[in-house]
Coordinates of C-alpha atoms in Angstrom, one line a residue:
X369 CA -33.3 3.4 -9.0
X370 CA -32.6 0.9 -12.0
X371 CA -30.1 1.8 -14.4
X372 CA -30.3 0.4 -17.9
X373 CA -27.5 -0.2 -19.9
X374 CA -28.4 -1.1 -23.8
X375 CA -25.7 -1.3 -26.6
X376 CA -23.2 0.3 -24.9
X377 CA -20.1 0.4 -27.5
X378 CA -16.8 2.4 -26.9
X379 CA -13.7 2.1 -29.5
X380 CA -10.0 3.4 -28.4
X381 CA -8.2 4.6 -30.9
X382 CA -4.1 4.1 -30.7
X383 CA -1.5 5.1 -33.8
X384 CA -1.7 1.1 -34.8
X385 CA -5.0 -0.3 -33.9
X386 CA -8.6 0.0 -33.1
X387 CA -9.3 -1.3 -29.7
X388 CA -13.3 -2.1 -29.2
X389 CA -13.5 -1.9 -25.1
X390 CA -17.4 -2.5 -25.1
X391 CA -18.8 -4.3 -27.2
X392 CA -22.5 -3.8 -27.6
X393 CA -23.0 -4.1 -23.7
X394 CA -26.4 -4.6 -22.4
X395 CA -28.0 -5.0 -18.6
X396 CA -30.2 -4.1 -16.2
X397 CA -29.3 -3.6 -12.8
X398 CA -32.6 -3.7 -10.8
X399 CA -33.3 -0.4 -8.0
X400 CA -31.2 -1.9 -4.6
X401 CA -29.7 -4.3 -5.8
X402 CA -25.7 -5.0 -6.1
X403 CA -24.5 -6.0 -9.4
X404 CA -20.5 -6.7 -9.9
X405 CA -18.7 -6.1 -12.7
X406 CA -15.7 -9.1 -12.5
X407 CA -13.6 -9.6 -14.9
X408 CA -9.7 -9.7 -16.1
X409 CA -7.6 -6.6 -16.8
X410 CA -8.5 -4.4 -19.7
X411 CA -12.1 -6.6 -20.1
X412 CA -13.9 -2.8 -20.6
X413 CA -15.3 -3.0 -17.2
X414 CA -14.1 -0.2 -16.0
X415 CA -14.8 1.7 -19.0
X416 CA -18.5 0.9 -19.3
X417 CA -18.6 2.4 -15.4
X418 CA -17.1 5.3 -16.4
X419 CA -19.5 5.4 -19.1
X420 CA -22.0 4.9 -16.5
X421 CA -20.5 7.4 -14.3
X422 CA -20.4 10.0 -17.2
X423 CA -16.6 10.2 -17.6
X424 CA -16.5 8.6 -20.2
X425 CA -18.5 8.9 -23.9
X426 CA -19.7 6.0 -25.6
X427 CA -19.7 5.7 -29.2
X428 CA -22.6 4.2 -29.7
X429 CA -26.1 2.6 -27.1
X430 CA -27.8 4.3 -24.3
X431 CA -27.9 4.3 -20.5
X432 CA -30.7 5.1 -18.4
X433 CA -30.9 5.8 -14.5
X434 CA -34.5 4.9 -13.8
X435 CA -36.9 6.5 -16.8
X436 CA -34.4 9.3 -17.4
X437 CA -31.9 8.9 -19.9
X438 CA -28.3 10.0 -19.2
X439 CA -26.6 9.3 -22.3
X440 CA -27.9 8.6 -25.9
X441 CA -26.2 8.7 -29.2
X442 CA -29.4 8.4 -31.3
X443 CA -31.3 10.6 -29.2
X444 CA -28.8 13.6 -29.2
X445 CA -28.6 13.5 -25.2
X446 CA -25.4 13.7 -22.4
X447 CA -26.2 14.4 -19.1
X448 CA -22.8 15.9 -17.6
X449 CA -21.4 13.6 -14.6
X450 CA -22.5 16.0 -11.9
X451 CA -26.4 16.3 -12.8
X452 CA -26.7 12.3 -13.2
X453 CA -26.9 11.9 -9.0
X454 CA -24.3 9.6 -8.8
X455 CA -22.1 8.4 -6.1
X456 CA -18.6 7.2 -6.8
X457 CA -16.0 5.7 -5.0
X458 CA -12.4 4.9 -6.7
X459 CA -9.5 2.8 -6.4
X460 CA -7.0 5.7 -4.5
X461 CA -10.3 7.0 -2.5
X462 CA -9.3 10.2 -4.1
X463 CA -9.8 12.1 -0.5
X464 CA -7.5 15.1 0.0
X465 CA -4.9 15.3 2.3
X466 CA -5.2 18.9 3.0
X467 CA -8.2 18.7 4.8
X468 CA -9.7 17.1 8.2
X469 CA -12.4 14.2 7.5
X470 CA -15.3 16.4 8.3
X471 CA -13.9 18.4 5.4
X472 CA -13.8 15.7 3.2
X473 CA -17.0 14.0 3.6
X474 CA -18.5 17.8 3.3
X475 CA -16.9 19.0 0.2
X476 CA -20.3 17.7 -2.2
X477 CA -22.8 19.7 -0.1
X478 CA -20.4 22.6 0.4
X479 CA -20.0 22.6 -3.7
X480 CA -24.1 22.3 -4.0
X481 CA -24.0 25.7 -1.6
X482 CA -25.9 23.2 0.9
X483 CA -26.9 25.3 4.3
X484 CA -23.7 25.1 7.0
X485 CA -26.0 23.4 9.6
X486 CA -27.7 20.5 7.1
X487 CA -24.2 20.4 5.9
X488 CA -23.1 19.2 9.6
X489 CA -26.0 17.4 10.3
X490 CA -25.5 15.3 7.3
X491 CA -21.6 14.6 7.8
X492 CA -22.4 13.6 11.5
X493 CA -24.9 11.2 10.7
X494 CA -23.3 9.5 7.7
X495 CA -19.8 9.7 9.8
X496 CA -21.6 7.6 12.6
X497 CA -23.2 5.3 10.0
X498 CA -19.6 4.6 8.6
X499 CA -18.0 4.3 12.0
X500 CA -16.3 7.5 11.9
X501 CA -17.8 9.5 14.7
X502 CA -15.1 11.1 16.6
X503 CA -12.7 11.2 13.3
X504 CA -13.9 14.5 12.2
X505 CA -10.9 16.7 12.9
X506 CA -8.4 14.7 11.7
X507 CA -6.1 15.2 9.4
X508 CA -6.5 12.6 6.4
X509 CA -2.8 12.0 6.2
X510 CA -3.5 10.1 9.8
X511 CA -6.0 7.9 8.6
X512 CA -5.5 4.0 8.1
X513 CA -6.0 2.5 4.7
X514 CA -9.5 1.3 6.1
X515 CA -10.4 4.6 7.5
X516 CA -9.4 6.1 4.6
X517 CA -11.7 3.6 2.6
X518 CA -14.6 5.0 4.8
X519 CA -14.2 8.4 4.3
X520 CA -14.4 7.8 0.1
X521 CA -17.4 5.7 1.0
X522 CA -19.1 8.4 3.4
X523 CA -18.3 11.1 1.1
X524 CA -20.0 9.3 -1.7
X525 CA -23.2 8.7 0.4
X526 CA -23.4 12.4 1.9
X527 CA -25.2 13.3 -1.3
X528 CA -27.9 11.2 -1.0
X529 CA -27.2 9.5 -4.3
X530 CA -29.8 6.8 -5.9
X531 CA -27.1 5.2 -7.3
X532 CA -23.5 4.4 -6.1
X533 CA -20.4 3.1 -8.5
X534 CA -17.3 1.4 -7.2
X535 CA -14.1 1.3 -8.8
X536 CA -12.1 -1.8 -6.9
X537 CA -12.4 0.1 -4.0
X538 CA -10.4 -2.3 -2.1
X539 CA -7.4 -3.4 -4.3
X540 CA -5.1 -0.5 -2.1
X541 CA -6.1 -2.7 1.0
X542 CA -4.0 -5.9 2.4
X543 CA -5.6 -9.0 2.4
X544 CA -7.0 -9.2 6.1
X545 CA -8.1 -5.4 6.0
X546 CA -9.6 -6.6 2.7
X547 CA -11.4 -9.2 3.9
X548 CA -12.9 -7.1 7.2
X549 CA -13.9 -4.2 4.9
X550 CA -16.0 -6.4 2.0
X551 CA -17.7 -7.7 4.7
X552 CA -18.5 -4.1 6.3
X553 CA -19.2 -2.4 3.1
X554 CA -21.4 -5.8 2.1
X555 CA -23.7 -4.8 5.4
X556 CA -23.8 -1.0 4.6
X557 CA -25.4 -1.8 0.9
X558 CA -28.0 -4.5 2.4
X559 CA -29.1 -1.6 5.1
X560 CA -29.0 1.7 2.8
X561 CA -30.7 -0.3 -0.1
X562 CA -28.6 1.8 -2.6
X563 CA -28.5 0.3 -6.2
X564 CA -24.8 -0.3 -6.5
X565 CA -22.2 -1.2 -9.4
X566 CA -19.1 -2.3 -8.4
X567 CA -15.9 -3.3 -10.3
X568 CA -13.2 -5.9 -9.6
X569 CA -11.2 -8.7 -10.7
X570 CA -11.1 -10.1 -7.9
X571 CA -13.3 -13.4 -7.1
X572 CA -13.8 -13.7 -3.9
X573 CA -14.7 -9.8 -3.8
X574 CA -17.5 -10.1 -6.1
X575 CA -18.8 -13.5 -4.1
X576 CA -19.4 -11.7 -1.1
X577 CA -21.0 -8.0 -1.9
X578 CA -23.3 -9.0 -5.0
X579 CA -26.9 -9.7 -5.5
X580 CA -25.7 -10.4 -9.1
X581 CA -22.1 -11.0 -10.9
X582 CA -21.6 -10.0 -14.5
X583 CA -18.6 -11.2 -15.6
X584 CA -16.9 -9.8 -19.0
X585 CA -14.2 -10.7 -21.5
X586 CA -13.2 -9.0 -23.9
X587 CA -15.4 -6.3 -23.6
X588 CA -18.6 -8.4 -23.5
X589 CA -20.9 -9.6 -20.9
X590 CA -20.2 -13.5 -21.0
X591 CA -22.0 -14.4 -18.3
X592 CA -24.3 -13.5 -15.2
X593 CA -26.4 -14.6 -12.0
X594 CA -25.8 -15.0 -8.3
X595 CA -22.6 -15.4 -6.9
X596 CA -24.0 -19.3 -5.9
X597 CA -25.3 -19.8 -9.7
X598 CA -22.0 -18.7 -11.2
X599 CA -20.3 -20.3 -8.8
X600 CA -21.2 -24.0 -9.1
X601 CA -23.7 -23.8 -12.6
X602 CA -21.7 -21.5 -15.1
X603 CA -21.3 -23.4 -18.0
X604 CA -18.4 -21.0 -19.8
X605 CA -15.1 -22.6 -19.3
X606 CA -13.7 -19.4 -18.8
X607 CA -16.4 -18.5 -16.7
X608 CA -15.9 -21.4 -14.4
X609 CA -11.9 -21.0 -14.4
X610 CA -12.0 -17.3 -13.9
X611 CA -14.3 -17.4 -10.6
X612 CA -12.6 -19.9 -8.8
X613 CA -9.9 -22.4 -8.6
X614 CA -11.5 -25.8 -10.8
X615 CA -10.2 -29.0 -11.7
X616 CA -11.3 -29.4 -15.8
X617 CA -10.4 -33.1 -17.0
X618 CA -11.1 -34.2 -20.6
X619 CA -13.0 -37.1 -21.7
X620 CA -15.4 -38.9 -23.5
X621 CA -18.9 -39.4 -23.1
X622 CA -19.6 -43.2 -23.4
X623 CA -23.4 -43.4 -22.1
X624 CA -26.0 -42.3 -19.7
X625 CA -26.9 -44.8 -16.2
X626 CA -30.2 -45.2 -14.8
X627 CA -30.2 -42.5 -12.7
X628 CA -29.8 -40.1 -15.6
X629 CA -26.2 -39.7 -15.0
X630 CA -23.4 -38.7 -17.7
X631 CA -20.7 -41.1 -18.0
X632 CA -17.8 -40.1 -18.8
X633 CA -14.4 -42.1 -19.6
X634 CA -10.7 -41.1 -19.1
X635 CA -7.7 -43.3 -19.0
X636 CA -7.9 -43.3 -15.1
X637 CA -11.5 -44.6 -15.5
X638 CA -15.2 -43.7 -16.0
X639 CA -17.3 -40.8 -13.6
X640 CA -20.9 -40.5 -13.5
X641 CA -21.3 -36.7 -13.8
X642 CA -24.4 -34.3 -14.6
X643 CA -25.2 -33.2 -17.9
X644 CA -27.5 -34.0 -20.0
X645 CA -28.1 -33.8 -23.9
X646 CA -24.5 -34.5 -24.9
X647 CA -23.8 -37.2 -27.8
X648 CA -22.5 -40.4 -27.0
X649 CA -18.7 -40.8 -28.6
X650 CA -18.1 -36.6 -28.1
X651 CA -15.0 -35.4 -26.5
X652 CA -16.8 -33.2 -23.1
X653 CA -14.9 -31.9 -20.3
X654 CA -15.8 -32.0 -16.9
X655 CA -15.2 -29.9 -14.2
X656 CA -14.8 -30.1 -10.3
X657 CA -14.1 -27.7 -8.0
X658 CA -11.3 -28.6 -5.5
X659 CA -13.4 -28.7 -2.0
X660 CA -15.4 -31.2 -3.8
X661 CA -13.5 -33.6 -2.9
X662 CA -13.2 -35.7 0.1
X663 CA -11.6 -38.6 1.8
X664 CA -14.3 -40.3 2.8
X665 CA -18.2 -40.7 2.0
X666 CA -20.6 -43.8 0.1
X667 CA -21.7 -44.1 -3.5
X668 CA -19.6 -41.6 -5.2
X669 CA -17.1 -41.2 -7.7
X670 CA -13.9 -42.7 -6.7
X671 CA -10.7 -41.5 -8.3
X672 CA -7.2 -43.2 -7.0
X673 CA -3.8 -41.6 -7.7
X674 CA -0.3 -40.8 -5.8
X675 CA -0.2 -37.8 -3.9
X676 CA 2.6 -35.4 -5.2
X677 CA 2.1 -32.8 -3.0
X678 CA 0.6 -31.7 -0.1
X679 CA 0.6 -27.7 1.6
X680 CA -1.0 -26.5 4.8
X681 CA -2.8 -23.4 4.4
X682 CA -4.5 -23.0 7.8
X683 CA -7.9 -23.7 6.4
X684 CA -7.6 -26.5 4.6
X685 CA -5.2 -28.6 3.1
X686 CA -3.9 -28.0 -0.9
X687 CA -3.0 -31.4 -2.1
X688 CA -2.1 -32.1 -5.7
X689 CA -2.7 -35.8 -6.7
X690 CA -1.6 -37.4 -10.0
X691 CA -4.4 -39.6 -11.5
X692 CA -2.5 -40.9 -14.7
X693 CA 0.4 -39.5 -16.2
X694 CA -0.8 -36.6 -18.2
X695 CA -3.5 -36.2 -15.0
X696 CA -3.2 -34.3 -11.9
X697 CA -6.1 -32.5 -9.8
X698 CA -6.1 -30.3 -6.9
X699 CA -8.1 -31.2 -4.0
X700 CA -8.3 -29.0 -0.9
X701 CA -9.4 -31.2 2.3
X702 CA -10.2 -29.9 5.4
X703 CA -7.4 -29.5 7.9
X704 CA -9.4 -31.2 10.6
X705 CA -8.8 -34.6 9.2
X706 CA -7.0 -37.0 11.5
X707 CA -4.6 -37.2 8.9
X708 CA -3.3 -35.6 5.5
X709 CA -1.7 -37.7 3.0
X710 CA 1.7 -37.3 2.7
X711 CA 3.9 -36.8 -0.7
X712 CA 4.2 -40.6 -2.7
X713 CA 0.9 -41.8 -0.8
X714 CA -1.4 -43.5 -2.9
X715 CA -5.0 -42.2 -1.8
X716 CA -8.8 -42.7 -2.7
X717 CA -10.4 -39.1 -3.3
X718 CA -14.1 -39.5 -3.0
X719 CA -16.6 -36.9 -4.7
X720 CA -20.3 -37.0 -5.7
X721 CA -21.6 -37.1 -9.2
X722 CA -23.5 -34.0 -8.5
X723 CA -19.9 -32.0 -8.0
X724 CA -18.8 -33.7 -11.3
X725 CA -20.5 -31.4 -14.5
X726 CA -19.8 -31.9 -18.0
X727 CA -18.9 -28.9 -20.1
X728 CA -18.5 -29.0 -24.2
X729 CA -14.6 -29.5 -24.6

């Protein structure tokens, strides 16, 4: 099932100001598909799922889940939460420690008078899908974080919902569980094909579950596309800064080569970078992503500075090289190299024009 977002605007009111949390928010989030909500604290992302979700009231818009319409300011309607057939998981999985798992995952079809032995039939077979079989009588105080993660996720499915909303389900998680569990939850969406809208702020998150990433400031949709489009195309500074780690150098754009090539001058030297349709003489900045760069390779861009630092991290190597002396970039080279360049080193990074894009400063 599709759901339709068009206009969507919420105000807070507070005793000194007027806070607009969405701002005329529009999207379609086609039937199946994932589409992440990423964005800073207090962007209105988590608003316009409530919205969504029916928890909250817009002001003004409409939202529809498939041809129905939930919600509609100039068309009189609101559909209560429980009548909309939606799935929702939150941040503190909101489970209850009172009862066994079975009892959990139950508790919508008990509440929708479903009969005992669908009920137990259901619970079974979305316990096994969640890798919960043999959890069902226990306690929910003697779950893991993880487990506990599955219940919220099992309970939400029980229903049979058409569409499921996520509320940075993971955030309570630490960073390996986190990690094991996006992957897991990832899988579960691609087999159940659920249409899904999940909220986080957290990059890496929303790079591995999505079909499609929306990411907002200040209560606006800035951006959105695959993970990979957003990822290495997004044109939006803030875009390209919030979504991963980037190098953003300023310069001037002093001509085109033959091969269609920007080129672009700072005081440590010129780069042939892509992007097109810029004026010669206008102050651009260009952006590369740290694992862009390398120590080696022919026929790229060739940047020379002194290494100032240089940190392990078990993937890879962080090393922070100073190109001028208002200059320095990050470069993460992999920690397979025969060897890392130490602190007051004077190095070569290599990268290709193609990792090299020119922005509007």
């Amino acid at each position: 099932m599709e759901v339709k977002v068009t206009r969507v605007t919420k105000v807070f009111h507070t005793k000194t100001e007027r806070v607009r949390a969405l701002d005329e928010v529009s999207f379609l989030c086609p039937s199946g598909k994932v589409l992440t909500l990423l964005g800073p604290s207090g962007c209105g992302k988590t608003t316009l799922l409530r919205c969504i979700a029916g928890l909250e009231e817009p002001d003004f818009g409409e939202i529809r889940l498939g041809e129905r319409v939930v919600w509609s300011k100039e068309k009189g309607v609101s559909v209560p939460p429980e009548r909309r057939g939606i799935g929702m998981v939150f941040q503190s999985y909101a489970i209850w420690p009172h009862m066994t798992v079975f009892e959990n995952v139950a508790f919508p079809l008990r509440v929708k008078k479903v009969p005992r032995a669908e009920v137990a039939r259901r619970v079974r077979a979305i316990l096994e899908m969640v890798q919960l079989s043999g959890f069902e009588n226990r306690p929910a105080t003697r779950l893991s974080g993880g487990q506990q993660q599955r219940v919220a996720l099992a309970r939400a499915l029980v229903s049979e919902p058409k569409v499921l909303l996520f509320d940075e389900p993971l955030s309570n998680l630490d960073a390996k569980l986190r990690e094991a569990t996006r992957h897991e939850l990832r899988t579960f969406l691609s087999h159940l094909k659920i249409t899904a809208i999940y909220v986080t702020h957290d990059r890496a998150e929303a790079l591995a579950i999505s079909d499609e990433i929306a990411v907002m400031n200040q209560g606006k949709i800035v951006a959105r596309g695959t993970p990979k489009e957003l990822y290495f195309f997004a044109d939006d500074p803030f875009v390209v800064d919030f979504i991963g780690r980037a190098n953003f150098l300023k310069g001037t754009l002093v001509g085109y080569d033959p091969d269609g090539f920007a080129l672009v001058r700072f005081p440590f030297g010129v780069l042939r970078c892509v992007g097109q349709g810029f004026p010669l003489g206008m102050e651009v900045t260009v952006v590369i992503r740290p694992e862009s760069f390398s120590l080696s390779g022919e026929g790229g861009n060739v940047l020379s500075g002194r290494v100032i630092s240089a940190i392990f991290t078990g993937e890879d190597y962080e090393v922070r090289v100073s190109l001028d002396e208002n200059t320095v970039v990050l470069a993460k080279l992999e920690a397979t190299f025969p060897t890392i360049p130490q602190p007051g080193e004077t190095i070569e990074l290599r990268v290709t024009p193609q990792w090299c894009r020119v922005l509007r400063a």
